Amino acid sequence: MVFRYLHGPVFGLGIVLFLLPAAPGTSAAQELSLNYESLSSLEEPLAAEIGDITLVLTGLLDTSMSTGSEHDNAPDAGLIGNAQVAALAQLPNSWRVSLTYFGQYATDAAIGLRSDEQFIDNGAISVGSAWGTLLIGDVSGIVREQTRRRRGAGNGILAFDDVLGHLDDPGAGYHGRFGPWVVSTAVDRDGNLDVGAMFQRPAGNRDYRITFRATDAVYRTADGSGRFDTRAVTAVAEMIYGSTTYDAGVGLERLTTITRKLDRWFVSAGVRTKTGVVGISVGAHFGRIKGQDEFSAATGLQYDIARGLSANLGFNHARADAAVDGASLMQLDESEAVVSIRYSF
C-alpha cells in the first residue's frame, strides 16, 4: 500500500516547501496523474459530487493477443485493467486538497509493463493553492510524466525512452504553474532528486512545448548484478500542427560506482497523428552506453469504435546488450505484434 510513514529528508523538504514564499505569478495547481505505466485513458474523467467532495475517476480495460520472439512466436492473451480515483475538496481558505489512488492489474502476457509485478498501486495526498501543489506519497514519477514525450497510439510502446535512474517511493513533490511555465520536483526518502520544467505556448497555427529535466537517482540492474548512482539531464521539443504531433528527445546520463564510470546518451523521435477515427504513431530510439548500442522502434494504430471503445494494433522492437565487468546493464532482444480491444473511461 502507499500511505507510509515519511521521515528524514522527505518530511523536511515538505515543511521547507510549505513555508517558503513563492514568487508572484498566475500559478494554479493541476491534478497530476499517478499512472506511470504505458497505457493510460484518453477520455475525460467521470465525476460526481458527494456533499463538498468531488470524486473523479479514470481508467481502462485492455484485452490483447500478442506474438513475437518473447512469446516463442505463439500467441498469448493478456489483460490490463487500471483506474485512478481522486477525492477533491476546497477548504474555506481556498486551498485545494486531494486524496488520489491508482491501481493496475496485469497478467504476465500484458504489454508494456514496468516490472514483473501483476498488481501495482500508487497513492498520494496533495494540498494546493495559487502558489502550487505539495504532494506526499508515491510521487516518484510526477516529473517524468510532466516532461516525457507523448505516449504512442494504440499498442505502440517505445522501449528505453527514459533515463535508467529512478526515485523510490514514498517521497514528496511540488508542482506549480507560472504563466507558460510548469515546474515540478520530487524527492525520495534517500534524498534522490528529480526536477523538471515545461514551457508551452501557441504561436500562429502551431503549438510548441519544450521540457527540461535533471535527475539524481539510482539504477539497479534487472538481474541484481549491479547498483549505480546516476545523474542525467534530458530535453524534449514538441510541435503540434492540426491533428499531428512531432516530438524529439535527447538525454545524457552518467552511471557511477566506486570502481566504474559509464556514460550513456540517447535520442528519440516520433510522429503521432489522427485522421477521423484512426490514430497512428511511429517512433524510434537510438542510444549508446560505453560503446554498446541500444535500439528500439514502435508503430501503433488506434481505431475508435465508439466513445471510449477502440481497436488497437502495435509493432514493437527492442534490442540492447550492454554489460560492463560482469554487470548486465540492459539485455533485451524482442519483437512483437499486439492487437487488443480497449475500453477507456
Short mmCIF file of C-alpha atoms in Angstrom, two decimals:
data_model
loop_
_atom_site.label_atom_id
_atom_site.label_comp_id
_atom_site.label_asym_id
_atom_site.label_seq_id
_atom_site.Cartn_x
_atom_site.Cartn_y
_atom_site.Cartn_z
CA MET A 1 0.00 0.00 0.00
CA VAL A 2 1.07 3.57 -0.34
CA PHE A 3 0.44 5.92 2.58
CA ARG A 4 3.50 5.05 4.63
CA TYR A 5 5.19 7.00 7.39
CA LEU A 6 7.55 9.62 5.98
CA HIS A 7 10.59 10.90 7.80
CA GLY A 8 14.06 12.30 7.26
CA PRO A 9 14.74 14.40 4.14
CA VAL A 10 11.28 13.82 2.64
CA PHE A 11 9.46 15.25 5.64
CA GLY A 12 11.96 18.09 5.88
CA LEU A 13 11.53 19.01 2.22
CA GLY A 14 7.77 19.05 2.62
CA ILE A 15 7.99 21.53 5.52
CA VAL A 16 10.50 23.73 3.67
CA LEU A 17 8.38 23.87 0.51
CA PHE A 18 5.30 24.66 2.55
CA LEU A 19 6.94 27.57 4.35
CA LEU A 20 8.99 29.05 1.52
CA PRO A 21 7.44 32.21 -0.03
CA ALA A 22 6.80 31.80 -3.73
CA ALA A 23 7.43 34.42 -6.36
CA PRO A 24 4.27 36.19 -7.51
CA GLY A 25 2.65 34.66 -10.57
CA THR A 26 -0.53 33.32 -12.03
CA SER A 27 0.06 29.78 -10.85
CA ALA A 28 -2.72 27.28 -10.46
CA ALA A 29 -2.46 23.77 -9.13
CA GLN A 30 -3.26 20.96 -11.51
CA GLU A 31 -4.38 17.43 -10.80
CA LEU A 32 -1.48 15.12 -11.52
CA SER A 33 -1.62 11.56 -12.81
CA LEU A 34 -0.16 8.76 -10.70
CA ASN A 35 -0.33 6.43 -13.71
CA TYR A 36 3.31 5.91 -14.68
CA GLU A 37 2.54 2.86 -16.84
CA SER A 38 2.49 2.53 -20.63
CA LEU A 39 -1.30 2.60 -21.07
CA SER A 40 -3.49 5.47 -19.91
CA SER A 41 -7.02 6.63 -20.63
CA LEU A 42 -7.51 9.47 -23.13
CA GLU A 43 -11.13 10.05 -22.12
CA GLU A 44 -12.44 12.88 -19.94
CA PRO A 45 -12.77 11.61 -16.35
CA LEU A 46 -16.08 10.66 -14.78
CA ALA A 47 -17.01 12.96 -11.88
CA ALA A 48 -19.61 13.03 -9.14
CA GLU A 49 -20.24 15.25 -6.12
CA ILE A 50 -20.93 13.93 -2.61
CA GLY A 51 -21.53 16.91 -0.36
CA ASP A 52 -18.46 19.13 -0.56
CA ILE A 53 -16.29 16.36 -2.05
CA THR A 54 -15.83 15.72 -5.78
CA LEU A 55 -14.94 12.19 -6.87
CA VAL A 56 -13.05 11.84 -10.18
CA LEU A 57 -12.46 8.50 -11.92
CA THR A 58 -10.44 7.48 -14.97
CA GLY A 59 -9.39 4.03 -16.13
CA LEU A 60 -9.21 1.44 -18.86
CA LEU A 61 -9.60 -2.24 -19.63
CA ASP A 62 -7.43 -3.76 -22.36
CA THR A 63 -7.55 -7.37 -23.56
CA SER A 64 -4.83 -8.29 -26.05
CA MET A 65 -3.29 -11.01 -28.18
CA SER A 66 0.44 -10.82 -28.84
CA THR A 67 3.01 -12.83 -30.71
CA GLY A 68 6.74 -12.49 -31.28
CA SER A 69 10.17 -13.53 -30.07
CA GLU A 70 9.36 -13.04 -26.38
CA HIS A 71 6.30 -15.29 -26.74
CA ASP A 72 8.16 -18.05 -28.65
CA ASN A 73 6.05 -16.95 -31.64
CA ALA A 74 2.94 -18.50 -30.06
CA PRO A 75 0.00 -16.12 -29.48
CA ASP A 76 -0.51 -15.15 -25.84
CA ALA A 77 -3.57 -13.50 -24.33
CA GLY A 78 -3.08 -10.60 -21.94
CA LEU A 79 -5.26 -8.38 -19.80
CA ILE A 80 -4.62 -4.97 -18.25
CA GLY A 81 -7.05 -3.11 -16.05
CA ASN A 82 -6.20 0.15 -14.31
CA ALA A 83 -8.04 3.01 -12.66
CA GLN A 84 -7.29 6.25 -10.86
CA VAL A 85 -9.73 7.74 -8.37
CA ALA A 86 -9.37 11.08 -6.61
CA ALA A 87 -11.37 12.73 -3.87
CA LEU A 88 -11.13 16.53 -4.16
CA ALA A 89 -12.27 19.28 -1.81
CA GLN A 90 -11.70 23.00 -1.28
CA LEU A 91 -11.08 24.40 2.19
CA PRO A 92 -12.56 27.72 3.44
CA ASN A 93 -9.17 29.39 2.83
CA SER A 94 -9.36 28.32 -0.87
CA TRP A 95 -6.70 25.64 -0.51
CA ARG A 96 -7.46 22.54 -2.57
CA VAL A 97 -6.86 19.13 -1.00
CA SER A 98 -7.00 15.76 -2.72
CA LEU A 99 -6.51 12.09 -1.99
CA THR A 100 -5.53 10.15 -5.13
CA TYR A 101 -5.13 6.40 -5.67
CA PHE A 102 -4.06 4.48 -8.78
CA GLY A 103 -4.10 0.72 -9.17
CA GLN A 104 -3.28 -1.60 -12.07
CA TYR A 105 -3.66 -5.34 -12.52
CA ALA A 106 -1.96 -7.07 -15.46
CA THR A 107 -1.41 -10.66 -16.49
CA ASP A 108 2.08 -11.91 -17.40
CA ALA A 109 1.42 -11.62 -21.15
CA ALA A 110 0.28 -7.98 -20.98
CA ILE A 111 2.46 -5.47 -22.84
CA GLY A 112 4.47 -2.51 -21.65
CA LEU A 113 4.91 -3.49 -18.00
CA ARG A 114 7.47 -1.64 -15.87
CA SER A 115 8.05 -4.67 -13.67
CA ASP A 116 7.13 -8.33 -13.26
CA GLU A 117 4.52 -7.47 -10.63
CA GLN A 118 0.94 -8.30 -11.57
CA PHE A 119 -0.51 -5.64 -9.29
CA ILE A 120 0.90 -2.11 -8.94
CA ASP A 121 -0.57 0.77 -6.98
CA ASN A 122 0.33 4.38 -6.19
CA GLY A 123 -1.28 6.88 -3.85
CA ALA A 124 -0.70 10.46 -2.77
CA ILE A 125 -2.12 13.26 -0.66
CA SER A 126 -1.83 16.82 -2.01
CA VAL A 127 -2.53 20.37 -0.87
CA GLY A 128 -2.69 23.13 -3.49
CA SER A 129 -3.07 26.88 -3.63
CA ALA A 130 -2.28 29.72 -6.03
CA TRP A 131 1.41 29.03 -5.37
CA GLY A 132 1.33 25.41 -6.49
CA THR A 133 0.69 21.94 -5.11
CA LEU A 134 2.57 19.93 -2.48
CA LEU A 135 2.31 16.13 -2.63
CA ILE A 136 3.30 13.29 -0.31
CA GLY A 137 3.14 9.61 -1.24
CA ASP A 138 4.11 7.57 -4.30
CA VAL A 139 5.15 10.57 -6.40
CA SER A 140 8.40 9.27 -7.93
CA GLY A 141 7.06 9.59 -11.49
CA ILE A 142 5.38 13.00 -11.50
CA VAL A 143 8.35 14.82 -13.07
CA ARG A 144 8.76 12.17 -15.74
CA GLU A 145 5.05 12.38 -16.64
CA GLN A 146 5.28 16.18 -16.93
CA THR A 147 8.38 16.20 -19.16
CA ARG A 148 8.18 12.99 -21.21
CA ARG A 149 7.43 12.54 -24.89
CA ARG A 150 3.83 11.62 -25.67
CA ARG A 151 2.79 8.00 -25.47
CA GLY A 152 2.30 6.24 -28.80
CA ALA A 153 -1.08 5.44 -30.31
CA GLY A 154 -2.67 2.04 -29.89
CA ASN A 155 -0.15 -0.53 -28.74
CA GLY A 156 2.96 1.28 -29.98
CA ILE A 157 5.31 1.31 -26.97
CA LEU A 158 8.86 2.60 -27.43
CA ALA A 159 11.42 0.88 -25.20
CA PHE A 160 14.41 2.60 -23.48
CA ASP A 161 12.89 6.08 -23.95
CA ASP A 162 13.86 7.28 -20.46
CA VAL A 163 16.83 7.60 -18.14
CA LEU A 164 17.82 4.43 -16.28
CA GLY A 165 17.96 6.02 -12.82
CA HIS A 166 14.73 6.46 -10.90
CA LEU A 167 13.47 7.52 -7.49
CA ASP A 168 11.95 5.17 -4.93
CA ASP A 169 8.62 5.57 -3.16
CA PRO A 170 7.40 7.08 -0.90
CA GLY A 171 8.51 10.68 -1.34
CA ALA A 172 7.41 14.28 -1.58
CA GLY A 173 6.90 16.60 -4.52
CA TYR A 174 5.91 20.05 -5.73
CA HIS A 175 4.09 21.14 -8.89
CA GLY A 176 3.18 24.67 -9.94
CA ARG A 177 2.30 26.77 -12.97
CA PHE A 178 3.75 30.24 -13.53
CA GLY A 179 2.49 31.71 -16.78
CA PRO A 180 3.56 29.43 -19.65
CA TRP A 181 5.99 27.57 -17.35
CA VAL A 182 5.15 24.50 -15.29
CA VAL A 183 7.76 23.39 -12.76
CA SER A 184 7.80 20.14 -10.81
CA THR A 185 10.12 18.34 -8.44
CA ALA A 186 10.18 15.10 -6.47
CA VAL A 187 12.48 13.74 -3.77
CA ASP A 188 12.51 10.32 -2.12
CA ARG A 189 13.41 9.34 1.45
CA ASP A 190 17.05 8.74 0.44
CA GLY A 191 17.44 12.28 -0.89
CA ASN A 192 17.39 11.33 -4.59
CA LEU A 193 16.01 14.23 -6.63
CA ASP A 194 14.07 14.75 -9.87
CA VAL A 195 13.47 18.30 -11.18
CA GLY A 196 11.66 19.36 -14.36
CA ALA A 197 10.31 22.40 -16.18
CA MET A 198 7.92 22.68 -19.14
CA PHE A 199 7.24 25.66 -21.38
CA GLN A 200 4.18 25.56 -23.65
CA ARG A 201 2.78 28.35 -25.77
CA PRO A 202 0.91 28.57 -29.12
CA ALA A 203 2.38 30.59 -31.99
CA GLY A 204 0.21 31.15 -35.04
CA ASN A 205 -1.49 27.90 -36.00
CA ARG A 206 1.04 25.75 -34.15
CA ASP A 207 1.55 24.84 -30.50
CA TYR A 208 5.07 24.44 -29.10
CA ARG A 209 6.19 22.60 -25.99
CA ILE A 210 9.72 22.34 -24.55
CA THR A 211 10.70 20.43 -21.43
CA PHE A 212 13.86 20.07 -19.36
CA ARG A 213 14.62 17.51 -16.66
CA ALA A 214 17.52 16.79 -14.29
CA THR A 215 17.70 13.58 -12.27
CA ASP A 216 19.96 12.43 -9.43
CA ALA A 217 18.90 8.87 -8.66
CA VAL A 218 19.79 5.17 -8.52
CA TYR A 219 19.72 2.39 -11.12
CA ARG A 220 19.51 -1.26 -10.08
CA THR A 221 20.06 -3.79 -12.87
CA ALA A 222 17.20 -6.19 -13.54
CA ASP A 223 19.30 -9.27 -12.71
CA GLY A 224 20.57 -7.74 -9.45
CA SER A 225 24.19 -7.80 -10.60
CA GLY A 226 24.83 -4.08 -10.11
CA ARG A 227 23.73 -0.84 -8.46
CA PHE A 228 24.70 2.52 -9.96
CA ASP A 229 24.32 6.12 -8.83
CA THR A 230 23.10 8.13 -11.81
CA ARG A 231 22.96 11.76 -12.85
CA ALA A 232 21.08 12.65 -16.00
CA VAL A 233 19.72 15.57 -18.00
CA THR A 234 17.06 15.29 -20.70
CA ALA A 235 15.19 17.66 -23.01
CA VAL A 236 12.11 17.27 -25.23
CA ALA A 237 10.85 19.51 -28.05
CA GLU A 238 7.33 19.15 -29.42
CA MET A 239 5.26 20.84 -32.12
CA ILE A 240 1.54 20.31 -32.70
CA TYR A 241 0.10 21.27 -36.09
CA GLY A 242 -3.53 20.41 -36.59
CA SER A 243 -4.02 16.79 -35.55
CA THR A 244 -0.33 15.91 -35.87
CA THR A 245 2.28 15.96 -33.11
CA TYR A 246 6.02 15.90 -33.84
CA ASP A 247 8.44 15.45 -30.95
CA ALA A 248 12.04 14.54 -30.20
CA GLY A 249 14.01 13.97 -27.02
CA VAL A 250 17.68 13.73 -26.07
CA GLY A 251 19.35 12.57 -22.88
CA LEU A 252 22.76 12.29 -21.25
CA GLU A 253 23.30 10.04 -18.23
CA ARG A 254 26.34 9.14 -16.13
CA LEU A 255 26.30 5.91 -14.10
CA THR A 256 28.92 5.53 -11.37
CA THR A 257 30.07 3.14 -8.67
CA ILE A 258 33.24 3.19 -6.60
CA THR A 259 35.15 1.48 -9.41
CA ARG A 260 33.12 2.28 -12.56
CA LYS A 261 32.09 5.35 -14.51
CA LEU A 262 29.84 4.90 -17.56
CA ASP A 263 28.33 7.49 -19.90
CA ARG A 264 25.06 6.90 -21.75
CA TRP A 265 23.43 9.10 -24.38
CA PHE A 266 20.25 8.61 -26.36
CA VAL A 267 17.92 10.31 -28.82
CA SER A 268 14.27 9.50 -29.53
CA ALA A 269 11.82 10.94 -32.03
CA GLY A 270 8.31 10.27 -33.26
CA VAL A 271 5.16 11.42 -35.02
CA ARG A 272 1.57 10.95 -33.90
CA THR A 273 -1.44 11.93 -35.99
CA LYS A 274 -5.18 11.35 -36.17
CA THR A 275 -7.50 11.34 -39.17
CA GLY A 276 -11.15 10.84 -38.37
CA VAL A 277 -11.43 7.77 -36.16
CA VAL A 278 -7.91 6.50 -36.92
CA GLY A 279 -4.83 7.44 -34.89
CA ILE A 280 -1.31 6.43 -35.93
CA SER A 281 2.11 6.83 -34.31
CA VAL A 282 5.66 5.99 -35.35
CA GLY A 283 8.70 6.32 -33.09
CA ALA A 284 12.35 5.29 -32.91
CA HIS A 285 15.12 5.40 -30.31
CA PHE A 286 18.89 5.04 -30.52
CA GLY A 287 21.39 5.18 -27.68
CA ARG A 288 24.86 4.10 -26.68
CA ILE A 289 26.45 3.22 -23.37
CA LYS A 290 30.20 2.57 -23.20
CA GLY A 291 30.33 1.79 -26.92
CA GLN A 292 27.37 -0.61 -26.81
CA ASP A 293 24.22 0.25 -28.75
CA GLU A 294 20.57 0.23 -27.78
CA PHE A 295 17.80 0.50 -30.36
CA SER A 296 14.02 0.40 -30.38
CA ALA A 297 11.19 1.19 -32.78
CA ALA A 298 7.42 1.21 -32.40
CA THR A 299 4.40 1.68 -34.64
CA GLY A 300 0.90 1.95 -33.22
CA LEU A 301 -2.61 2.26 -34.61
CA GLN A 302 -5.88 3.06 -32.83
CA TYR A 303 -9.32 2.79 -34.41
CA ASP A 304 -12.12 4.44 -32.43
CA ILE A 305 -15.24 2.27 -32.45
CA ALA A 306 -17.33 4.31 -30.03
CA ARG A 307 -16.72 6.71 -27.15
CA GLY A 308 -14.05 5.05 -25.06
CA LEU A 309 -14.04 1.82 -27.10
CA SER A 310 -11.21 1.22 -29.57
CA ALA A 311 -9.34 -1.45 -31.50
CA ASN A 312 -5.56 -1.19 -31.19
CA LEU A 313 -2.54 -2.57 -33.03
CA GLY A 314 1.16 -2.33 -32.34
CA PHE A 315 4.50 -3.48 -33.75
CA ASN A 316 7.38 -3.07 -31.29
CA HIS A 317 11.06 -3.95 -31.48
CA ALA A 318 13.77 -3.50 -28.85
CA ARG A 319 17.42 -4.58 -28.90
CA ALA A 320 20.17 -3.94 -26.36
CA ASP A 321 23.05 -5.97 -24.92
CA ALA A 322 25.08 -3.77 -22.59
CA ALA A 323 27.31 -5.35 -19.95
CA VAL A 324 30.30 -3.97 -18.02
CA ASP A 325 32.63 -6.05 -15.83
CA GLY A 326 30.08 -8.79 -15.42
CA ALA A 327 27.18 -6.44 -14.64
CA SER A 328 24.33 -6.67 -17.16
CA LEU A 329 23.02 -3.14 -17.67
CA MET A 330 20.44 -3.87 -20.35
CA GLN A 331 19.83 -7.16 -22.10
CA LEU A 332 16.87 -7.39 -24.44
CA ASP A 333 16.14 -8.62 -27.95
CA GLU A 334 12.41 -8.70 -28.59
CA SER A 335 9.99 -8.11 -31.44
CA GLU A 336 6.23 -8.36 -31.02
CA ALA A 337 2.93 -7.70 -32.71
CA VAL A 338 0.00 -6.87 -30.46
CA VAL A 339 -3.70 -6.43 -31.18
CA SER A 340 -6.22 -5.52 -28.50
CA ILE A 341 -9.68 -4.21 -27.69
CA ARG A 342 -9.62 -1.34 -25.16
CA TYR A 343 -12.28 0.48 -23.24
CA SER A 344 -11.33 3.78 -21.58
CA PHE A 345 -13.45 5.64 -19.08
#
